[in-house]
Every structure is written in C-alpha cells, then in structure tokens.
Tab-separated table of C-alpha atoms and ligand atoms in Angstrom:
chain	number	residue	atom	x	y	z
I	150	MET	CA	-5.366	99.507	-59.952
I	151	SER	CA	-6.416	102.579	-61.857
I	152	ILE	CA	-7.392	105.831	-60.311
I	153	ILE	CA	-10.997	106.902	-60.508
I	154	SER	CA	-11.541	110.369	-61.936
I	155	ARG	CA	-14.294	111.846	-59.816
I	156	GLY	CA	-17.223	112.978	-61.919
I	157	PHE	CA	-16.128	111.211	-65.108
I	158	HIS	CA	-18.835	109.028	-66.589
I	159	GLY	CA	-17.675	108.710	-70.140
I	160	ARG	CA	-19.778	108.247	-73.155
I	161	ARG	CA	-20.823	104.636	-73.320
I	162	ARG	CA	-20.410	103.421	-76.825
I	163	PRO	CA	-21.872	100.261	-78.205
I	164	ASP	CA	-19.630	97.432	-77.077
I	165	SER	CA	-17.670	95.983	-79.890
I	166	ASP	CA	-15.426	92.967	-79.691
I	167	ARG	CA	-13.716	94.420	-82.727
I	168	LEU	CA	-12.358	97.364	-80.751
I	169	PRO	CA	-8.916	96.817	-79.168
I	170	PRO	CA	-8.352	98.183	-75.652
I	171	GLY	CA	-7.956	101.953	-75.396
I	172	GLN	CA	-9.458	102.615	-78.842
I	173	TYR	CA	-12.604	104.512	-79.757
I	174	LEU	CA	-14.617	104.431	-82.961
I	175	VAL	CA	-14.635	107.209	-85.530
I	176	ASP	CA	-16.690	107.641	-88.669
I	177	ASP	CA	-14.466	110.179	-90.359
I	178	PHE	CA	-10.942	109.419	-91.480
I	179	PRO	CA	-8.297	111.271	-89.490
I	180	VAL	CA	-4.938	112.039	-91.066
I	181	LEU	CA	-1.665	111.693	-89.201
I	182	SER	CA	1.805	112.031	-90.567
I	183	ALA	CA	5.062	113.640	-89.584
I	184	GLY	CA	5.406	116.240	-92.331
I	185	PRO	CA	3.864	117.604	-95.500
I	186	THR	CA	2.029	115.314	-97.897
I	187	PRO	CA	4.361	114.211	-100.712
I	188	GLN	CA	3.044	114.548	-104.264
I	189	VAL	CA	4.108	111.640	-106.438
I	190	PRO	CA	3.328	111.803	-110.181
I	191	LEU	CA	2.279	108.440	-111.590
I	192	ASP	CA	4.808	108.493	-114.438
I	193	ARG	CA	7.596	108.709	-111.866
I	194	TRP	CA	6.061	106.281	-109.397
I	195	GLU	CA	7.669	102.933	-108.861
I	196	PHE	CA	7.551	100.230	-106.273
I	197	ALA	CA	10.553	98.032	-105.541
I	198	ILE	CA	11.376	95.085	-103.346
I	199	ASP	CA	15.099	94.798	-102.577
I	200	THR	CA	16.277	91.497	-101.198
I	201	GLU	CA	19.116	90.865	-98.773
I	202	ALA	CA	21.022	89.471	-101.780
I	203	GLU	CA	20.736	92.882	-103.497
I	204	GLN	CA	18.200	91.714	-106.040
I	205	THR	CA	15.594	94.243	-106.990
I	206	HIS	CA	12.058	93.552	-108.182
I	207	ARG	CA	10.484	96.658	-109.651
I	208	TRP	CA	7.038	97.690	-110.808
I	209	SER	CA	6.006	100.799	-112.697
I	210	TRP	CA	2.504	102.177	-112.191
I	211	GLU	CA	1.269	100.347	-115.325
I	212	GLU	CA	2.846	97.089	-114.211
I	213	PHE	CA	1.313	97.452	-110.762
I	214	GLN	CA	-2.111	98.146	-112.280
I	215	ALA	CA	-1.871	94.976	-114.369
I	216	LEU	CA	-1.507	92.725	-111.302
I	217	PRO	CA	-4.507	90.840	-109.933
I	218	MET	CA	-6.444	93.125	-107.612
I	219	GLU	CA	-8.252	92.298	-104.418
I	220	THR	CA	-10.767	94.378	-102.477
I	221	PRO	CA	-9.988	93.779	-98.811
I	222	THR	CA	-12.287	95.076	-96.082
I	223	ALA	CA	-10.495	95.737	-92.833
I	224	ASP	CA	-10.711	97.374	-89.419
I	225	ILE	CA	-7.900	99.850	-88.847
I	226	HIS	CA	-6.504	100.988	-85.506
I	227	CYS	CA	-4.415	104.130	-85.077
I	228	VAL	CA	-2.033	104.495	-82.137
I	229	THR	CA	-3.601	107.911	-81.463
I	230	LYS	CA	-6.630	105.856	-80.318
I	231	TRP	CA	-9.153	105.996	-83.114
I	232	SER	CA	-10.344	102.910	-84.904
I	233	LYS	CA	-12.371	102.684	-88.055
I	234	LEU	CA	-14.306	99.553	-88.905
I	235	ASP	CA	-14.973	97.987	-92.280
I	236	THR	CA	-12.745	100.190	-94.400
I	237	THR	CA	-12.710	99.030	-98.004
I	238	TRP	CA	-9.668	99.130	-100.235
I	239	GLU	CA	-8.517	97.936	-103.599
I	240	GLY	CA	-5.022	96.775	-104.348
I	241	VAL	CA	-2.583	93.943	-104.661
I	242	SER	CA	-1.877	91.360	-101.995
I	243	LEU	CA	1.765	91.356	-100.927
I	244	ASP	CA	1.689	87.620	-101.607
I	245	VAL	CA	1.410	88.484	-105.308
I	246	LEU	CA	4.302	90.918	-105.162
I	247	PHE	CA	6.438	88.368	-103.339
I	248	GLU	CA	5.674	85.487	-105.742
I	249	ASP	CA	9.024	85.668	-107.514
I	250	VAL	CA	11.031	87.104	-104.663
I	251	GLU	CA	13.593	84.696	-103.328
I	252	THR	CA	14.530	85.546	-99.798
I	253	ALA	CA	15.505	84.084	-96.463
I	254	ALA	CA	15.274	87.462	-94.732
I	255	GLU	CA	13.119	87.771	-91.647
I	256	TYR	CA	12.669	91.530	-91.546
I	257	ALA	CA	11.214	94.154	-93.827
I	258	LEU	CA	11.861	97.876	-93.793
I	259	ILE	CA	9.198	99.799	-95.679
I	260	HIS	CA	10.250	103.101	-97.177
I	261	SER	CA	8.150	105.890	-98.591
I	262	TYR	CA	8.336	108.892	-100.857
I	263	GLY	CA	9.057	111.721	-98.426
I	264	GLY	CA	11.514	109.652	-96.402
I	265	TYR	CA	9.213	107.845	-93.958
I	266	THR	CA	10.202	104.349	-92.895
I	267	THR	CA	8.661	101.601	-90.790
I	268	ASN	CA	9.785	98.075	-89.966
I	269	LEU	CA	8.048	94.797	-89.379
I	270	PRO	CA	8.775	91.091	-89.560
I	271	LEU	CA	8.407	89.870	-93.138
I	272	GLU	CA	5.893	87.215	-92.056
I	273	ASP	CA	3.523	90.029	-91.043
I	274	LEU	CA	3.316	91.064	-94.698
I	275	LEU	CA	2.580	87.614	-96.125
I	276	ASP	CA	-0.239	85.044	-96.125
I	277	GLY	CA	-3.032	87.483	-96.862
I	278	LYS	CA	-2.101	89.915	-94.100
I	279	ALA	CA	-1.072	92.960	-96.157
I	280	TRP	CA	-1.876	94.820	-99.361
I	281	LEU	CA	-0.431	97.552	-101.529
I	282	VAL	CA	-3.564	99.597	-102.220
I	283	HIS	CA	-4.387	102.470	-104.544
I	284	ARG	CA	-8.108	102.885	-103.926
I	285	PHE	CA	-10.152	103.576	-100.800
I	286	ASP	CA	-13.925	103.389	-100.563
I	287	GLY	CA	-14.268	103.080	-104.327
I	288	GLU	CA	-12.174	106.170	-105.091
I	289	ASP	CA	-8.557	106.709	-106.024
I	290	LEU	CA	-6.521	107.153	-102.868
I	291	GLU	CA	-6.114	110.842	-102.038
I	292	PRO	CA	-2.542	112.046	-101.469
I	293	ARG	CA	-3.321	112.876	-97.832
I	294	HIS	CA	-4.259	109.247	-97.222
I	295	GLY	CA	-1.147	107.957	-98.929
I	296	GLY	CA	-1.964	108.128	-102.634
I	297	PRO	CA	-0.949	107.073	-105.218
I	298	ALA	CA	-0.408	103.892	-103.196
I	299	ARG	CA	0.020	102.858	-99.597
I	300	LEU	CA	0.455	99.757	-97.594
I	301	ILE	CA	-2.332	98.277	-95.497
I	302	VAL	CA	-1.359	95.960	-92.644
I	303	PRO	CA	-4.602	95.979	-90.666
I	304	HIS	CA	-3.498	93.737	-87.791
I	305	LEU	CA	-0.863	96.251	-86.617
I	306	TYR	CA	-1.224	99.887	-85.512
I	307	PHE	CA	-1.784	102.041	-88.539
I	308	TRP	CA	1.635	103.697	-88.555
I	309	LYS	CA	2.927	100.388	-89.953
I	310	SER	CA	0.603	100.879	-92.947
I	311	ALA	CA	3.022	103.272	-94.616
I	312	LYS	CA	1.615	105.947	-96.903
I	313	TRP	CA	3.244	106.971	-100.209
I	314	VAL	CA	5.076	103.673	-100.154
I	315	ARG	CA	7.945	103.281	-102.550
I	316	GLY	CA	9.541	100.012	-101.601
I	317	ILE	CA	10.459	97.286	-99.205
I	318	ARG	CA	13.974	96.370	-98.196
I	319	LEU	CA	14.440	92.856	-96.883
I	320	LEU	CA	16.932	92.517	-94.065
I	321	ASN	CA	18.504	89.775	-92.000
I	322	GLU	CA	18.443	92.056	-89.013
I	323	ASP	CA	15.671	94.248	-87.741
I	324	TRP	CA	16.112	97.960	-88.474
I	325	PRO	CA	13.730	100.309	-86.605
I	326	GLY	CA	11.883	102.884	-88.712
I	327	PHE	CA	10.808	106.481	-88.179
I	328	TRP	CA	8.366	106.213	-85.285
I	329	GLU	CA	10.080	103.134	-83.913
I	330	THR	CA	13.218	105.202	-83.282
I	331	ALA	CA	11.071	108.028	-81.845
I	332	GLY	CA	9.739	106.088	-78.877
I	333	TYR	CA	6.984	103.998	-80.415
I	334	HIS	CA	6.775	100.221	-80.060
I	335	ASN	CA	8.825	98.105	-82.423
I	336	TYR	CA	5.966	95.749	-83.318
I	337	GLY	CA	2.709	97.598	-82.602
I	338	ASP	CA	0.007	95.012	-81.928
I	339	PRO	CA	-3.170	96.974	-81.058
I	340	TRP	CA	-4.691	94.008	-79.226
I	341	ARG	CA	-1.758	94.032	-76.829
I	342	GLU	CA	-1.699	97.850	-76.725
I	343	GLN	CA	1.899	98.001	-77.924
I	344	ARG	CA	1.920	101.758	-78.335
I	345	TYR	CA	5.239	102.871	-76.974
I	346	GLU	CA	8.676	101.376	-76.502
I	347	GLY	CA	8.494	98.832	-73.708
I	348	ASP	CA	4.716	98.248	-73.818
J	39	MET	CA	13.317	95.574	-73.366
J	40	PRO	CA	12.996	99.129	-72.057
J	41	PRO	CA	10.523	99.544	-69.213
J	42	ARG	CA	6.913	100.295	-70.095
J	43	LEU	CA	5.960	103.963	-69.935
J	44	ALA	CA	4.140	103.992	-66.631
J	45	TRP	CA	0.720	105.415	-65.965
J	46	ARG	CA	1.177	107.881	-63.134
J	47	ALA	CA	-1.358	109.488	-60.864
J	48	ALA	CA	-1.786	113.183	-61.650
J	49	GLU	CA	-3.505	115.491	-59.205
J	50	LEU	CA	-4.970	118.718	-60.485
J	51	VAL	CA	-3.375	121.565	-58.536
J	52	GLU	CA	-4.427	124.602	-60.532
J	53	ILE	CA	-6.976	125.660	-63.129
J	54	ALA	CA	-6.820	128.815	-65.203
J	55	GLY	CA	-9.306	130.025	-67.792
J	56	GLU	CA	-7.522	130.290	-71.112
J	57	SER	CA	-10.238	131.407	-73.546
J	58	ALA	CA	-13.994	131.360	-73.825
J	59	THR	CA	-13.837	127.610	-74.487
J	60	ALA	CA	-10.547	126.369	-73.075
J	61	ARG	CA	-8.744	126.052	-69.815
J	62	THR	CA	-5.253	125.367	-68.642
J	63	LEU	CA	-4.784	122.572	-66.137
J	64	CYS	CA	-1.714	122.164	-63.997
J	65	PHE	CA	-1.170	118.673	-62.584
J	66	ARG	CA	1.318	117.406	-60.040
J	67	VAL	CA	2.711	114.098	-61.281
J	68	PRO	CA	5.015	112.456	-58.720
J	69	GLY	CA	7.918	110.786	-60.529
J	70	TRP	CA	7.500	112.798	-63.738
J	71	PRO	CA	10.731	112.266	-65.726
J	72	GLY	CA	10.759	115.643	-67.537
J	73	HIS	CA	10.138	116.321	-71.216
J	74	LEU	CA	10.996	118.382	-74.281
J	75	PRO	CA	8.774	121.132	-75.689
J	76	GLY	CA	6.495	119.629	-78.340
J	77	GLN	CA	5.977	116.297	-76.610
J	78	HIS	CA	2.593	115.169	-75.366
J	79	VAL	CA	1.041	112.982	-72.708
J	80	ASP	CA	-1.711	110.433	-72.843
J	81	VAL	CA	-4.430	111.165	-70.302
J	82	ARG	CA	-6.578	108.319	-68.994
J	83	LEU	CA	-9.889	108.874	-67.248
J	84	THR	CA	-11.561	106.059	-65.350
J	85	ALA	CA	-15.227	106.099	-64.313
J	86	ASP	CA	-16.274	104.481	-61.034
J	87	ASP	CA	-17.461	101.362	-62.870
J	88	GLY	CA	-14.050	100.874	-64.489
J	89	TYR	CA	-14.893	102.371	-67.912
J	90	THR	CA	-11.874	104.251	-69.282
J	91	ALA	CA	-11.135	106.768	-72.033
J	92	GLN	CA	-7.746	107.994	-73.221
J	93	ARG	CA	-6.725	111.026	-75.259
J	94	SER	CA	-3.471	112.787	-76.096
J	95	TYR	CA	-2.675	116.336	-74.926
J	96	SER	CA	0.394	118.394	-75.676
J	97	LEU	CA	2.534	119.684	-72.847
J	98	ALA	CA	2.041	123.449	-72.713
J	99	GLY	CA	5.296	124.345	-70.979
J	100	PRO	CA	8.876	123.146	-70.683
J	101	ALA	CA	9.829	120.705	-67.933
J	102	ASP	CA	9.151	122.072	-64.450
J	103	GLY	CA	9.853	119.433	-61.807
J	104	ASP	CA	6.812	117.251	-61.263
J	105	LEU	CA	4.352	119.815	-62.663
J	106	VAL	CA	2.702	119.182	-65.995
J	107	GLU	CA	0.606	121.813	-67.750
J	108	LEU	CA	-2.032	121.139	-70.407
J	109	THR	CA	-4.432	123.441	-72.230
J	110	VAL	CA	-7.620	121.795	-73.383
J	111	GLU	CA	-10.196	123.141	-75.815
J	112	ASN	CA	-13.769	122.064	-75.238
J	113	PHE	CA	-15.531	120.081	-77.941
J	114	PRO	CA	-19.128	120.196	-76.731
J	115	ASP	CA	-20.039	116.749	-78.031
J	116	GLY	CA	-16.710	115.200	-77.105
J	117	GLU	CA	-16.130	112.541	-74.504
J	118	VAL	CA	-12.995	113.708	-72.715
J	119	SER	CA	-12.517	117.434	-73.335
J	120	PRO	CA	-15.835	118.502	-71.709
J	121	TYR	CA	-14.742	116.672	-68.561
J	122	LEU	CA	-11.368	118.426	-68.529
J	123	THR	CA	-12.796	121.850	-69.336
J	124	GLU	CA	-15.953	121.801	-67.224
J	125	VAL	CA	-16.041	119.068	-64.618
J	126	ILE	CA	-12.623	118.358	-63.134
J	127	GLU	CA	-11.685	120.425	-60.066
J	128	VAL	CA	-8.551	121.065	-58.071
J	129	GLY	CA	-7.776	117.959	-56.008
J	130	ASP	CA	-9.261	115.519	-58.552
J	131	GLN	CA	-7.084	112.880	-60.138
J	132	VAL	CA	-6.487	111.488	-63.606
J	133	GLU	CA	-3.664	109.302	-64.911
J	134	VAL	CA	-1.019	110.363	-67.389
J	135	ARG	CA	1.771	108.600	-69.201
J	136	GLY	CA	4.570	110.173	-71.098
J	137	PRO	CA	6.310	112.093	-72.330
J	138	VAL	CA	5.501	110.804	-75.802
J	139	GLY	CA	6.830	111.865	-79.194
J	140	GLY	CA	10.423	112.567	-80.118
J	141	TRP	CA	9.967	114.149	-83.520
J	142	PHE	CA	7.791	117.222	-83.076
J	143	VAL	CA	10.207	118.771	-80.562
J	144	TRP	CA	12.378	121.849	-80.402
J	145	ARG	CA	15.721	121.607	-78.641
J	146	PRO	CA	17.052	124.764	-76.970
J	147	GLU	CA	20.574	124.092	-78.297
J	148	SER	CA	19.270	124.340	-81.882
J	149	LYS	CA	20.545	127.363	-83.838
J	150	ALA	CA	18.199	127.462	-86.833
J	151	PRO	CA	15.511	130.152	-86.998
J	152	VAL	CA	12.091	128.815	-86.148
J	153	LEU	CA	8.688	129.287	-87.730
J	154	LEU	CA	5.715	128.216	-85.654
J	155	VAL	CA	2.351	127.901	-87.389
J	156	ALA	CA	-0.592	127.277	-85.086
J	157	GLY	CA	-4.218	126.594	-85.872
J	158	GLY	CA	-6.527	126.871	-82.860
J	159	SER	CA	-5.417	124.669	-79.976
J	160	GLY	CA	-2.383	123.732	-82.082
J	161	ILE	CA	-0.753	126.674	-80.309
J	162	VAL	CA	-0.222	124.491	-77.206
J	163	PRO	CA	2.985	122.589	-78.086
J	164	LEU	CA	4.298	125.672	-79.910
J	165	MET	CA	3.825	127.733	-76.751
J	166	ALA	CA	5.922	125.142	-74.937
J	167	MET	CA	8.681	125.886	-77.469
J	168	ILE	CA	8.326	129.659	-76.987
J	169	ARG	CA	8.521	129.231	-73.222
J	170	ALA	CA	11.485	126.882	-73.490
J	171	ARG	CA	13.322	129.406	-75.672
J	172	ARG	CA	12.757	132.125	-73.087
J	173	GLN	CA	13.725	129.855	-70.214
J	174	ALA	CA	16.947	128.826	-71.945
J	175	GLY	CA	17.838	132.424	-72.835
J	176	SER	CA	18.088	131.332	-76.475
J	177	ARG	CA	18.641	134.092	-79.053
J	178	VAL	CA	17.321	132.025	-81.917
J	179	PRO	CA	14.726	134.133	-83.751
J	180	PHE	CA	11.181	132.765	-83.603
J	181	ARG	CA	8.157	133.748	-85.623
J	182	LEU	CA	4.703	132.615	-84.688
J	183	ILE	CA	1.736	132.674	-87.044
J	184	TYR	CA	-1.368	131.936	-85.024
J	185	SER	CA	-4.611	131.322	-86.870
J	186	LEU	CA	-7.788	131.339	-84.822
J	187	ARG	CA	-11.481	131.893	-85.202
J	188	ASP	CA	-11.817	135.112	-83.251
J	189	GLN	CA	-10.298	136.909	-80.285
J	190	ASP	CA	-12.316	134.916	-77.763
J	191	ARG	CA	-10.434	131.798	-78.815
J	192	ARG	CA	-7.015	133.253	-78.157
J	193	PHE	CA	-4.820	131.246	-75.777
J	194	TYR	CA	-1.976	132.780	-73.736
J	195	ALA	CA	-3.085	136.294	-74.750
J	196	GLU	CA	-1.400	138.166	-71.895
J	197	GLU	CA	1.851	136.314	-72.174
J	198	LEU	CA	2.065	136.738	-75.942
J	199	ARG	CA	1.354	140.451	-75.600
J	200	ARG	CA	4.411	140.964	-73.398
J	201	PRO	CA	7.495	141.809	-75.420
J	202	ASP	CA	9.767	138.834	-75.923
J	203	PRO	CA	12.873	139.917	-77.870
J	204	GLY	CA	13.359	137.832	-80.985
J	205	LEU	CA	9.787	136.550	-81.060
J	206	ASP	CA	7.382	138.007	-83.652
J	207	VAL	CA	3.727	137.110	-83.428
J	208	THR	CA	1.150	137.424	-86.217
J	209	TYR	CA	-2.506	136.702	-85.569
J	210	LEU	CA	-4.758	135.572	-88.374
J	211	TYR	CA	-8.470	135.483	-87.697
J	212	THR	CA	-10.640	133.152	-89.690
J	213	ARG	CA	-14.159	134.275	-88.653
J	214	SER	CA	-14.035	137.747	-87.208
J	215	ALA	CA	-11.053	140.024	-86.921
J	216	PRO	CA	-10.799	142.664	-84.186
J	217	ALA	CA	-10.944	146.352	-85.110
J	218	GLY	CA	-7.668	147.493	-86.558
J	219	ALA	CA	-6.572	144.057	-87.736
J	220	SER	CA	-4.318	144.288	-90.762
J	221	ARG	CA	-6.190	141.667	-92.736
J	222	PRO	CA	-9.819	140.677	-93.264
J	223	PRO	CA	-10.894	137.389	-91.650
J	224	GLY	CA	-10.156	134.284	-93.685
J	225	ARG	CA	-8.153	131.140	-93.922
J	226	LEU	CA	-4.387	130.994	-93.986
J	227	LEU	CA	-2.985	131.937	-97.407
J	228	LEU	CA	0.376	131.831	-99.105
J	229	ASP	CA	0.890	135.553	-98.496
J	230	ASP	CA	0.310	135.142	-94.767
J	231	LEU	CA	3.127	132.625	-94.588
J	232	ALA	CA	5.344	134.676	-96.877
J	233	GLU	CA	4.886	137.801	-94.743
J	234	GLY	CA	4.735	136.375	-91.251
J	235	GLY	CA	7.278	133.613	-91.791
J	236	TRP	CA	10.867	133.343	-92.980
J	237	PRO	CA	12.198	133.209	-96.519
J	238	ALA	CA	12.929	129.586	-97.411
J	239	ASN	CA	16.618	130.347	-97.939
J	240	PHE	CA	16.958	131.176	-94.232
J	241	GLU	CA	16.355	127.452	-93.796
J	242	PRO	CA	14.121	127.737	-90.742
J	243	ASP	CA	12.779	124.750	-88.852
J	244	CYS	CA	9.015	124.890	-89.320
J	245	TYR	CA	6.558	123.439	-86.818
J	246	VAL	CA	2.922	123.276	-87.868
J	247	CYS	CA	0.228	122.160	-85.457
J	248	GLY	CA	-3.563	122.206	-85.437
J	249	PRO	CA	-6.578	120.436	-86.862
J	250	THR	CA	-5.830	118.153	-89.790
J	251	GLY	CA	-7.226	120.362	-92.551
J	252	PHE	CA	-5.259	123.351	-91.298
J	253	VAL	CA	-2.017	121.406	-91.047
J	254	GLU	CA	-2.444	119.940	-94.527
J	255	ALA	CA	-3.010	123.375	-96.004
J	256	ALA	CA	-0.209	125.104	-94.102
J	257	ALA	CA	2.365	122.408	-94.835
J	258	ASP	CA	1.470	122.408	-98.547
J	259	LEU	CA	1.844	126.197	-98.666
J	260	LEU	CA	5.240	126.035	-96.963
J	261	VAL	CA	6.409	123.507	-99.537
J	262	ALA	CA	5.068	125.795	-102.280
J	263	LEU	CA	7.127	128.633	-100.786
J	264	GLY	CA	10.247	126.521	-101.192
J	265	HIS	CA	10.718	125.167	-97.683
J	266	ALA	CA	12.331	121.735	-97.681
J	267	PRO	CA	9.816	119.065	-96.616
J	268	GLU	CA	12.380	117.602	-94.171
J	269	ARG	CA	12.361	120.888	-92.276
J	270	ILE	CA	8.602	120.975	-91.868
J	271	ARG	CA	7.381	119.026	-88.866
J	272	THR	CA	3.683	118.597	-88.369
J	273	GLU	CA	1.423	117.520	-85.557
J	274	ARG	CA	-2.184	116.859	-86.494
J	275	PHE	CA	-4.786	117.026	-83.781
J	276	GLY	CA	-7.408	114.590	-84.991
J	277	PRO	CA	-9.977	113.339	-85.164
J	278	THR	CA	-11.767	115.456	-87.756
J	279	GLY	CA	-10.654	117.053	-90.952
J	280	GLY	CA	-9.723	114.132	-93.169
J	281	SER	CA	-12.062	112.211	-95.347
L	404	FAD	C1	-0.599	114.394	-80.327
L	404	FAD	C2	-1.890	115.105	-79.973
L	404	FAD	C3	-1.844	116.226	-79.146
L	404	FAD	C4	-3.032	116.904	-78.794
L	404	FAD	N1	-2.948	118.017	-77.997
L	404	FAD	C5	-4.076	118.690	-77.680
L	404	FAD	C6	-4.010	119.880	-76.858
L	404	FAD	O1	-2.937	120.307	-76.421
L	404	FAD	N2	-5.180	120.519	-76.555
L	404	FAD	C7	-6.383	120.067	-77.023
L	404	FAD	O2	-7.410	120.689	-76.690
L	404	FAD	N3	-6.468	118.959	-77.805
L	404	FAD	C8	-5.350	118.254	-78.133
L	404	FAD	N4	-5.443	117.119	-78.920
L	404	FAD	C9	-6.789	116.619	-79.297
L	404	FAD	C10	-7.311	115.715	-78.169
L	404	FAD	O3	-6.521	114.534	-78.089
L	404	FAD	C11	-8.769	115.260	-78.356
L	404	FAD	O4	-8.927	114.751	-79.657
L	404	FAD	C12	-9.774	116.382	-78.132
L	404	FAD	O5	-9.644	116.887	-76.797
L	404	FAD	C13	-11.207	115.882	-78.328
L	404	FAD	O6	-11.485	114.790	-77.479
L	404	FAD	P1	-12.952	114.508	-76.956
L	404	FAD	O7	-12.891	113.206	-76.210
L	404	FAD	O8	-13.488	115.678	-76.230
L	404	FAD	O9	-13.794	114.372	-78.272
L	404	FAD	P2	-14.206	112.998	-78.997
L	404	FAD	O10	-15.227	112.298	-78.155
L	404	FAD	O11	-12.978	112.266	-79.354
L	404	FAD	O12	-14.825	113.569	-80.319
L	404	FAD	C14	-16.150	114.040	-80.438
L	404	FAD	C15	-16.314	114.871	-81.684
L	404	FAD	O13	-15.776	116.173	-81.435
L	404	FAD	C16	-15.170	116.656	-82.608
L	404	FAD	N5	-13.748	116.868	-82.366
L	404	FAD	C17	-13.006	116.301	-81.392
L	404	FAD	N6	-11.727	116.738	-81.445
L	404	FAD	C18	-11.647	117.588	-82.449
L	404	FAD	C19	-10.569	118.364	-82.991
L	404	FAD	N7	-9.320	118.331	-82.468
L	404	FAD	N8	-10.836	119.161	-84.050
L	404	FAD	C20	-12.093	119.228	-84.558
L	404	FAD	N9	-13.139	118.510	-84.089
L	404	FAD	C21	-12.927	117.694	-83.051
L	404	FAD	C22	-15.371	115.639	-83.668
L	404	FAD	O14	-16.548	115.921	-84.392
L	404	FAD	C23	-15.534	114.368	-82.901
L	404	FAD	O15	-16.185	113.395	-83.637
L	404	FAD	C24	-4.275	116.444	-79.286
L	404	FAD	C25	-4.303	115.315	-80.128
L	404	FAD	C26	-3.135	114.645	-80.475
L	404	FAD	C27	-3.218	113.442	-81.381
C-alpha cells in the first residue's frame, strides 16, 4: 500500500503501453556515465569477441563498416527513469557478429574503452535483440552518446547498452559488471522494474 | 537473492530555504540503514488516485540516524521538484528507497586530496562529502569549485562561509558575478580548474556533479589537465543537456 503525498497531483501524461512502470517520457537525450567521455580514434578502434575457448574474433573500423547494416528503431529505458520512444540507429546486428563464433558459453561480459563493463546472458544479445551501432538519428554517434560505436540492447535498462564498446568476453559463469557490482540489478528488465540488487 | 531495497515512509520534519529557488527538506525515515556521502535516494510521490512519480535526489549530509536531508532545486515546468519546493509541508509524507549508488562516494578513510566540482544543484552530494569530512575530523585537503548562475542560486552559503580548515572554496558565476568577484561571469574554463583545483600530479580524487553539459565540459577539461580518467567520478543530473 503506498503512501499518499498530500497535495501531489502529478502531471498526467498521455498513457502509453510502451512505458514501463516508474518511467517517464523525455524528448531530449540525457547522458549518464560514471566518468569522462573517452575519445577513441577510428584508426585505433577495434571490436573483439573473445570466446571461453580463448578464440578471438576481431574487427577493425573498416571491417565493421563493411558488414551488413540494419536501421533498428527502438524504445530505450534508463534506470534513472527516463524513457525515449522510437529512437533510430544504424549498425550491425549481433547475430551477424556472432555468425562464425563457436561458443557454448551462457554469459557475456561487455567491456568498453574507458574501463566500463556490463554483463548479460548471451541469449539476450542474439536473435535480433541487440546491435552494435555507430549512427543515431541519421548522424554519426557523438562521443558523449558512446561514439564511435555502442551497444544497443533495448529490452534491458540502458546501462546494459554499453557506450564506447570495445569487446565482448564470453564466459561460462556470470561475472557482474560495473554498475552490477555497485548495487544495481544483475539483469535489469525495465518491465519488471529490476533497478537495484534484489528487485 | 539480496532483499529488495524497500520503499520506506518518510515524514517531512523540517524545511529550510536554501536559495531563491531551492529548499532543503529533512525527512524522518524509520528504519533508514545509513549511507555514504555521494549516494542518493529515489523519492516516490503518490497522488490520491494512485498515480505515482519517482525521481532521484542526492543525500545532502552524512548519515544521521533516521534523518535524511535533501536539497531540491525548482524546475518551474517540472513534475516533482515544484511539489517538493513549493507544496509539501512539515508533517506530509513521501516514500524513499535507498541508499543508491556505490561509485560516486567519498569514504572518510580515504587519504587522497579531493577536488569537488559542482554545477548548480550538483553541489548537493559534494556538500555531503564536505560535511562527512568535517564530521570524521579528516585532514584530507579538499578544494571545491562551485559554478552557479548568480549569488541568489547559492546553496549552503552560511556554512561554506565559515572557515573549515583544509577546505578551499572557489565560486564561479556564469551569469552575474557579485561586486569584487575575481573573475567576470562565464562558463567554467581550463584556467578555473587549473587555479582552483589540484595539479594532476597530486593525484586527487575528482568528483564532478551537475547538469549533463556542465559535467561533460568539466570532466573533459580535467582530462585535458592531465587527470587520470579513472580518478574522475561524475554524476550527471539529467534530464536535459544531451542531444
Ligand atoms: C542521481 C541523481 C541525483 C540527483 N540529485 C538531485 C539533487 O540533489 N537536487 C536536485 O534538485 N535535483 C537532483 N537530481 C535531478 C532530479 O532527479 C530531477 O530530475 C529534477 O528535480 C527535475 O524533476 P522534475 O520532476 O521537477 O522535472 P521533470 O518533470 O522531470 O522535467 C521537466 C523539465 O524541466 C527541465 N529540467 C528538469 N530537471 C532538470 C535539470 N536537472 N537540469 C536542467 N533542466 C531540467 C527539463 O526541461 C525537463 O524537461 C538528481 C538526479 C539524479 C539522476
């Protein structure tokens, strides 16, 4: 039973069945990260998938650009309570990146330039659920939003959509990432309001 | 599975004006587990028809039994802050859960010098660190660079005026500077951080908090001054500033 705050009426917003509980809509694009924005020159950029068998699949910027691109449109939900509907991106489906990756691992640890990490079950990256993107809204992705390239995993809270992504390590055992070790939920489903540890 | 962070009833026990547009709210939260300076709470408001809104607010002071202090700046067209700055009265109740956030925190046992860079209401969690330092009797040197629009927006003015050995405070005004200010009004620049902060080779822990655009700029300048990115912790008060 929640407690009524006397005199609070709230600002009724148009009901949307696309808005998870506790979220509100924004039109701008807030920025949240734990430290300064890393600057990653394209000639030094690379993306790598490391399997549990220590095999590495690597892409340079040119190789990444040559992959088949998709233009997903997605709703994104940040744990700090804003949601943004119909964001448009351009990038490569993780299914493409995983085509030649042989693995029996169940977990993925994403790591970024700048040291950020976040974990999720591998199946949450596959079957059209995640993209490595380099463009937002028709423009190259700004560094503050994760450029040159970031991950987009729209069905989980946005901290799982790592910015400045540099690679994915596949693991047989789950390994909590940056926010997951700092009190945030290990999985982060916005529809179940999995914000903090224990939710 | 650890237990879910509980929503707890919070009764407003004291209100203090903090600036022309902000006030400090002190809530009694039975069962409050304590917190570290820099952490925040989620506040939930519920209307009588069940409609709810939640926002995050930094804890303004170190742990103090079951008392929790917040300072809220009013955004006139906002949903939650006008309620907290204009409507709520002593005796009214909201719900809070927390403490949240284990990264943007200062621990009193830390020995590194500290640079605090605040933009507007970003001073709130940094003030909690200043108060925690004083409470713990820490000798760690602190420097605070506090950027704000004008004097009317200043939080904790009295308290920051009182001498606090080992704490240096620099005010930077962005719109209008008071008479006698050492610098014309304007945004935070490299020189401001070079003069009011620490040399990078002192290896200070830097905490930057404020609106997104401010935090982006300040953190980039600190990196340009040679501070190691791992030592720069940021807290961005959305929702505006990014595009
Ligand atoms: C971790 C964290 C800690 C925070 N701590 C504090 C704190 O200690 N004190 C405090 O006052 N706020 C703090 N905030 C911001 C706070 O959570 C709310 O965003 C703020 O009170 C506005 O909420 P609102 O419902 O009034 O406005 P909303 O209804 O959410 O927004 C309405 C409009 O107001 C404007 N607006 C709202 N917030 C801001 C902002 N921060 N900067 C610029 N424009 C804005 C925007 O145009 C926005 O579209 C914190 C945020 C986070 C994420």
